[in-house]
PDB file of C-alpha atoms and ligand atoms in Angstrom:
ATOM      1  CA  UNK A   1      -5.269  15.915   4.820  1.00 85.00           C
ATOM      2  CA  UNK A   2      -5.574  13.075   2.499  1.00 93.00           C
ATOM      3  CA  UNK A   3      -3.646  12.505  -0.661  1.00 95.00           C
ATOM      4  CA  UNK A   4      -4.863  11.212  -4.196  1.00 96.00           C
ATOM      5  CA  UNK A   5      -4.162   7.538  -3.327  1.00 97.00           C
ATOM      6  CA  UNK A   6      -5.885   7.782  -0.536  1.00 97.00           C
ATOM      7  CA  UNK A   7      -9.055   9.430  -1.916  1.00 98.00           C
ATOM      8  CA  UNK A   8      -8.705   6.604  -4.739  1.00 98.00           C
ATOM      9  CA  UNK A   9      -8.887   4.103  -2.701  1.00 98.00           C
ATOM     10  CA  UNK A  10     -11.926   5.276  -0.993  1.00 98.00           C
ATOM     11  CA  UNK A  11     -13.957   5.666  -4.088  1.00 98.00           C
ATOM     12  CA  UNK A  12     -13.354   2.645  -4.877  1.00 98.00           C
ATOM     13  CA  UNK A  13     -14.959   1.213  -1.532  1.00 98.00           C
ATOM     14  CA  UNK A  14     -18.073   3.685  -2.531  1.00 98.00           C
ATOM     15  CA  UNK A  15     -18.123   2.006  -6.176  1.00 98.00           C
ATOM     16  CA  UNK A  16     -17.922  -1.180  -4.442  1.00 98.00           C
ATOM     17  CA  UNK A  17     -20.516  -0.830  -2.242  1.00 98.00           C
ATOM     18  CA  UNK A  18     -22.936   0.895  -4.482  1.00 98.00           C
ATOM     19  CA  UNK A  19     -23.713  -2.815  -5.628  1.00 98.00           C
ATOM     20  CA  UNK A  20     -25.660  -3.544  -2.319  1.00 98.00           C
ATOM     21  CA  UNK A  21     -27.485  -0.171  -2.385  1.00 98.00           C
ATOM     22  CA  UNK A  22     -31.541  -1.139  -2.392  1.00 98.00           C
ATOM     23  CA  UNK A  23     -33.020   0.863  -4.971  1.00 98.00           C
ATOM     24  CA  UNK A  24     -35.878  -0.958  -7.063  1.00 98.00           C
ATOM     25  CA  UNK A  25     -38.397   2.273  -7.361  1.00 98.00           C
ATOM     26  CA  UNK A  26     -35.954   4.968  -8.174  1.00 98.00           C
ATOM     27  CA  UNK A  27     -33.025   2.684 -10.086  1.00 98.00           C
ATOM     28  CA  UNK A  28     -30.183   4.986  -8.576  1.00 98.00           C
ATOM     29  CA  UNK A  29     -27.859   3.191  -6.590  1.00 98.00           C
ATOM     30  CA  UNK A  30     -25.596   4.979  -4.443  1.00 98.00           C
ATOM     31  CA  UNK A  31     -22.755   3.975  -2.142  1.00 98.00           C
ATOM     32  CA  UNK A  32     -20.830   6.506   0.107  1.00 98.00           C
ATOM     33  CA  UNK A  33     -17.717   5.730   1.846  1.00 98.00           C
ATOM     34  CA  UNK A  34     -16.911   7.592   4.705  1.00 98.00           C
ATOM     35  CA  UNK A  35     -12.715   7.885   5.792  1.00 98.00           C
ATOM     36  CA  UNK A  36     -12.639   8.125   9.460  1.00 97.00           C
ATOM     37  CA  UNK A  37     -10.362   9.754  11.996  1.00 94.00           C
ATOM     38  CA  UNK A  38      -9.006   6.231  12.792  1.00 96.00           C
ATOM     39  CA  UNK A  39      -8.480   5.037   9.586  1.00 96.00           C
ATOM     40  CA  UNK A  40     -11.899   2.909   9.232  1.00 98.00           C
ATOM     41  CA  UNK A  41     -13.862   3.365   6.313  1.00 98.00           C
ATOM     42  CA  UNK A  42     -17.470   2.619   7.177  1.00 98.00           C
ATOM     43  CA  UNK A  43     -20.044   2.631   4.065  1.00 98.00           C
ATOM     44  CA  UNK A  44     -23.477   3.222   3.336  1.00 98.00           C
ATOM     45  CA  UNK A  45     -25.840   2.818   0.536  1.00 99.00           C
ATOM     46  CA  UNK A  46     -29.628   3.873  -0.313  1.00 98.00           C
ATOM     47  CA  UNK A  47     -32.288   2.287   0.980  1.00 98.00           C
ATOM     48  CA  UNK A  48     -35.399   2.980  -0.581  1.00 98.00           C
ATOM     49  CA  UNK A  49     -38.969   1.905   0.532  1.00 98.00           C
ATOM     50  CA  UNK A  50     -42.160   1.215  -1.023  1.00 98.00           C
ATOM     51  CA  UNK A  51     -43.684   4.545   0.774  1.00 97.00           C
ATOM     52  CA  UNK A  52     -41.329   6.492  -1.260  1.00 96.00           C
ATOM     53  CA  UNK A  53     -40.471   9.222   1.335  1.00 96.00           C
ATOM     54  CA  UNK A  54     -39.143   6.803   3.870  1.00 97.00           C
ATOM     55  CA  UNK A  55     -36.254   6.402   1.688  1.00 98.00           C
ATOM     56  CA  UNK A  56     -32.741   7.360   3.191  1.00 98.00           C
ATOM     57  CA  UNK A  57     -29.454   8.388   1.068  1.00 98.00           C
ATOM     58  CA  UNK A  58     -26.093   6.487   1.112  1.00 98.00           C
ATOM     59  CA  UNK A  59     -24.653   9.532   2.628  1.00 98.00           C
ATOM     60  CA  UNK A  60     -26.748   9.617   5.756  1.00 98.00           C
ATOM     61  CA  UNK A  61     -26.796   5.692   6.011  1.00 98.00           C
ATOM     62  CA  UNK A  62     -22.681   5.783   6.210  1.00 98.00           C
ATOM     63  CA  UNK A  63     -23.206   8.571   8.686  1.00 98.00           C
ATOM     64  CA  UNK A  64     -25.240   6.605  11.076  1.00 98.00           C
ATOM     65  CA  UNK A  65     -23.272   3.983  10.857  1.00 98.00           C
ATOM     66  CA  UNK A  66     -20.262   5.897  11.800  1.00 98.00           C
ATOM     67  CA  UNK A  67     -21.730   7.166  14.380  1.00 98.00           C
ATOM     68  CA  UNK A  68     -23.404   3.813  15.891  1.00 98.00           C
ATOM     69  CA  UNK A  69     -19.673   2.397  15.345  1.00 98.00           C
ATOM     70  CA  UNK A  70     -18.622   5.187  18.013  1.00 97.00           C
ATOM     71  CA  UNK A  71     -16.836   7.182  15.212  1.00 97.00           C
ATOM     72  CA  UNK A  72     -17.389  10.649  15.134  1.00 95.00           C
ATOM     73  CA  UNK A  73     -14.494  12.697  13.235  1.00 93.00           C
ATOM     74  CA  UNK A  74     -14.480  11.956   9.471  1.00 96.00           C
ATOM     75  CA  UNK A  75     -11.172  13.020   7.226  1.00 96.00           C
ATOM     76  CA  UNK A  76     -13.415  12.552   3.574  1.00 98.00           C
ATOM     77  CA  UNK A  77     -16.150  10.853   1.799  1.00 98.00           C
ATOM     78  CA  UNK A  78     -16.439   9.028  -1.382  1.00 98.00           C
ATOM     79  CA  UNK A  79     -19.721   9.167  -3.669  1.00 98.00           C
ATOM     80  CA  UNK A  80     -20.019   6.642  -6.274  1.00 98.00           C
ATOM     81  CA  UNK A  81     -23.613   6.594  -8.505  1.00 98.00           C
ATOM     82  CA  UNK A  82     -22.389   4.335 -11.070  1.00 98.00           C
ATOM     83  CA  UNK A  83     -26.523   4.535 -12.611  1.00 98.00           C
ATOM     84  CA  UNK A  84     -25.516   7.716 -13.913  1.00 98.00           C
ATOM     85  CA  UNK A  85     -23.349   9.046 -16.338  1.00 98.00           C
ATOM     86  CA  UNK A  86     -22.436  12.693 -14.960  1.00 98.00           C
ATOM     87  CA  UNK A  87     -21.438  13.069 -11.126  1.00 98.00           C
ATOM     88  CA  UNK A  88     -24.814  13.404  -8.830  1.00 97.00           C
ATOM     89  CA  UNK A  89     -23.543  14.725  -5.818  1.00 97.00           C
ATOM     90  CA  UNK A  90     -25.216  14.431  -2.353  1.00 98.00           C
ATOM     91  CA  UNK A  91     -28.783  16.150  -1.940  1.00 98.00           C
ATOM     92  CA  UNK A  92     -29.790  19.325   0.743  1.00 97.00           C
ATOM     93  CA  UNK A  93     -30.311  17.086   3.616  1.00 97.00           C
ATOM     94  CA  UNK A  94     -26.910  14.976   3.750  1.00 98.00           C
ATOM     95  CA  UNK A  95     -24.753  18.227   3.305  1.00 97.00           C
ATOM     96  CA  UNK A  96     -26.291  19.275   6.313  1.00 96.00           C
ATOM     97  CA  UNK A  97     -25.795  16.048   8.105  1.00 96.00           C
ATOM     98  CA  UNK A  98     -22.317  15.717   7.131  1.00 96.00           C
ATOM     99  CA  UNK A  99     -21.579  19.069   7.776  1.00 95.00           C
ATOM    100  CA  UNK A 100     -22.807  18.448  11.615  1.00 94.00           C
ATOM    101  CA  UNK A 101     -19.185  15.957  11.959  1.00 92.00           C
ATOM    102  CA  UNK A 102     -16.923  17.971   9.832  1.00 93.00           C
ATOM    103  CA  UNK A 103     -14.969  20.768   9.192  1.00 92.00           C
ATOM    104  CA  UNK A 104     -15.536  23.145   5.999  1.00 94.00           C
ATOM    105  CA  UNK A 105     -12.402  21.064   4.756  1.00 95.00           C
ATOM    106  CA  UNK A 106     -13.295  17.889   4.710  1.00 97.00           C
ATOM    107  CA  UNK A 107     -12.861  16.679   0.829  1.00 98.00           C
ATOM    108  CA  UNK A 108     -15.789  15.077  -0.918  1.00 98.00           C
ATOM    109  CA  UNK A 109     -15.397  13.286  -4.114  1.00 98.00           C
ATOM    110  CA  UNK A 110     -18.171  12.119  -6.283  1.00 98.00           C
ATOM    111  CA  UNK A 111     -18.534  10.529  -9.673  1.00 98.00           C
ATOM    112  CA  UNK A 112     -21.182   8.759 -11.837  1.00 98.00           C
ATOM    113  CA  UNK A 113     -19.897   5.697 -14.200  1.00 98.00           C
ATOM    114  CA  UNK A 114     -18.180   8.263 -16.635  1.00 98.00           C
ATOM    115  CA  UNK A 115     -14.915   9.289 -16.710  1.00 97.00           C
ATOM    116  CA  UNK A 116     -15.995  12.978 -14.988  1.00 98.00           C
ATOM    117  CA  UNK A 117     -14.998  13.553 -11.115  1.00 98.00           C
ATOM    118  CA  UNK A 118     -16.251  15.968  -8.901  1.00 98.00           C
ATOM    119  CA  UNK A 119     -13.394  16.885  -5.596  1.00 98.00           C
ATOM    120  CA  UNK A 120     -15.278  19.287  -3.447  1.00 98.00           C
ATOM    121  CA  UNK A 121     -15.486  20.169  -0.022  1.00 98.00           C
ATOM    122  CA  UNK A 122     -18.256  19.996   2.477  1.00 97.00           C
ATOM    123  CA  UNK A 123     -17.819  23.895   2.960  1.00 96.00           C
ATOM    124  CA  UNK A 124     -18.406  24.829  -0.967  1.00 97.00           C
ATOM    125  CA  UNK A 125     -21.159  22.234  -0.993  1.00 98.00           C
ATOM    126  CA  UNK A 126     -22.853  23.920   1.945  1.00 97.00           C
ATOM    127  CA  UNK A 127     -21.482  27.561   2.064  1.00 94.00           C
ATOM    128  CA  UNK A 128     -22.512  30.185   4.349  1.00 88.00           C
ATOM    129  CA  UNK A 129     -23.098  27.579   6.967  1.00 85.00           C
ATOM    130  CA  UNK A 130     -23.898  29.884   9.801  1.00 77.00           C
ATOM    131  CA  UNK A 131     -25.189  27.266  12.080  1.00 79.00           C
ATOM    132  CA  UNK A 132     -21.456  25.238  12.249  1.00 77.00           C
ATOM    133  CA  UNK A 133     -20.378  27.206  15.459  1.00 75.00           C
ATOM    134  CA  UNK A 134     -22.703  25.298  16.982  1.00 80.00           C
ATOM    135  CA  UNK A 135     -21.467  21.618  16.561  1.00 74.00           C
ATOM    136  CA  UNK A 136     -20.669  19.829  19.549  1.00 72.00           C
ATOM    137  CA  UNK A 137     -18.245  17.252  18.348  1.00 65.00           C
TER     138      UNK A 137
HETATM  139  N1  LIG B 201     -29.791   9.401  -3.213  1.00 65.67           N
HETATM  140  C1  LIG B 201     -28.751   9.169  -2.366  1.00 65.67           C
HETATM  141  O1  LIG B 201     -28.617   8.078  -1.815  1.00 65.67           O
HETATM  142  N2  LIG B 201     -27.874  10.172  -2.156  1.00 65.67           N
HETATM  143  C2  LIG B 201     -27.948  11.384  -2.752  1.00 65.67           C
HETATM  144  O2  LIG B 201     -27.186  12.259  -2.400  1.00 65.67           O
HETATM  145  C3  LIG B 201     -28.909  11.622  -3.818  1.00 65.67           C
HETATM  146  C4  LIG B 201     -30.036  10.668  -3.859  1.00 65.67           C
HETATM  147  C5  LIG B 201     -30.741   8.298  -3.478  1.00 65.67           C
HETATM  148  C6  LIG B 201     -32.124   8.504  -2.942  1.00 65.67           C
HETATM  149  C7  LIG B 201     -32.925   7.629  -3.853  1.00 65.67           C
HETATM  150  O3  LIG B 201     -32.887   6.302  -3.366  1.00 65.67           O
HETATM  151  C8  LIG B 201     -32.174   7.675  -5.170  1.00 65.67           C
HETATM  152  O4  LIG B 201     -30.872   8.138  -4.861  1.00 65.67           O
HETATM  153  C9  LIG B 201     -32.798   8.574  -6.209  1.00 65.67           C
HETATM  154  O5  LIG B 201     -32.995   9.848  -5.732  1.00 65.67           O
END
């Protein structure tokens, strides 16, 4: 498990990187830093297109990065949307795709420019997750 200083520290890399996110139709940046099993952080950020729909979340960007990196166990992720206020945390499709290299566990922070913070787990984001037996990493 991680401690506070640790989970500090990676939102910090997520607010940091929410500054590259490419967002110009929807003016939400994101950035989503991802804690791996070996101690890298990789990050990802939105990237939005002008065919709306094409657009893919921090969350799944930092994923496939991981993963093209060779990484494939991940101890938490950080969720920074500094265009917001409240905390906006990650939509239907990335709490599936996160939950595919996790366990339950696995502590998710998010947090919008106020002073509120969401700590969470992938499990209570995506309960009854009947499917996870089936992960193969
Ligand atoms: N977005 C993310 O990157 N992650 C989320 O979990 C929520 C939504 C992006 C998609 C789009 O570029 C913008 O935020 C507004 O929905």
């Amino acid at each position: 498990m991680i401690d506070k200083e640790q989970m500090d520290a990676l939102y910090i890399e997520a607010q940091k990187i929410a500054m590259s996110a490419y967002a110009p139709y929807s003016n939400f940046r994101v950035g989503a830093a991802l804690l791996c099993e070996d101690g890298t952080v990789v990050k990802g950020v939105n990237v939005e297109n002008r065919s709306y729909g094409m657009t893919v979340c921090a969350e799944r960007n930092a994923v496939a990065a991981a993963i093209t990196m060779g990484k494939r166990r991940f101890l938490a992720l950080a969720i920074s949307t500094p265009d917001s206020a409240e905390p906006v945390g990650p939509c239907g499709a990335c709490r599936q795709v996160i939950s595919e290299f996790t366990a339950p566990d696995m502590p998710i922070r998010f947090a919008g420019s106020g002073k509120k913070q969401v700590n969470t787990t992938i499990g209570e984001l995506l309960p009854l997750d009947s499917l996870h037996d089936l992960n193969k990493n």
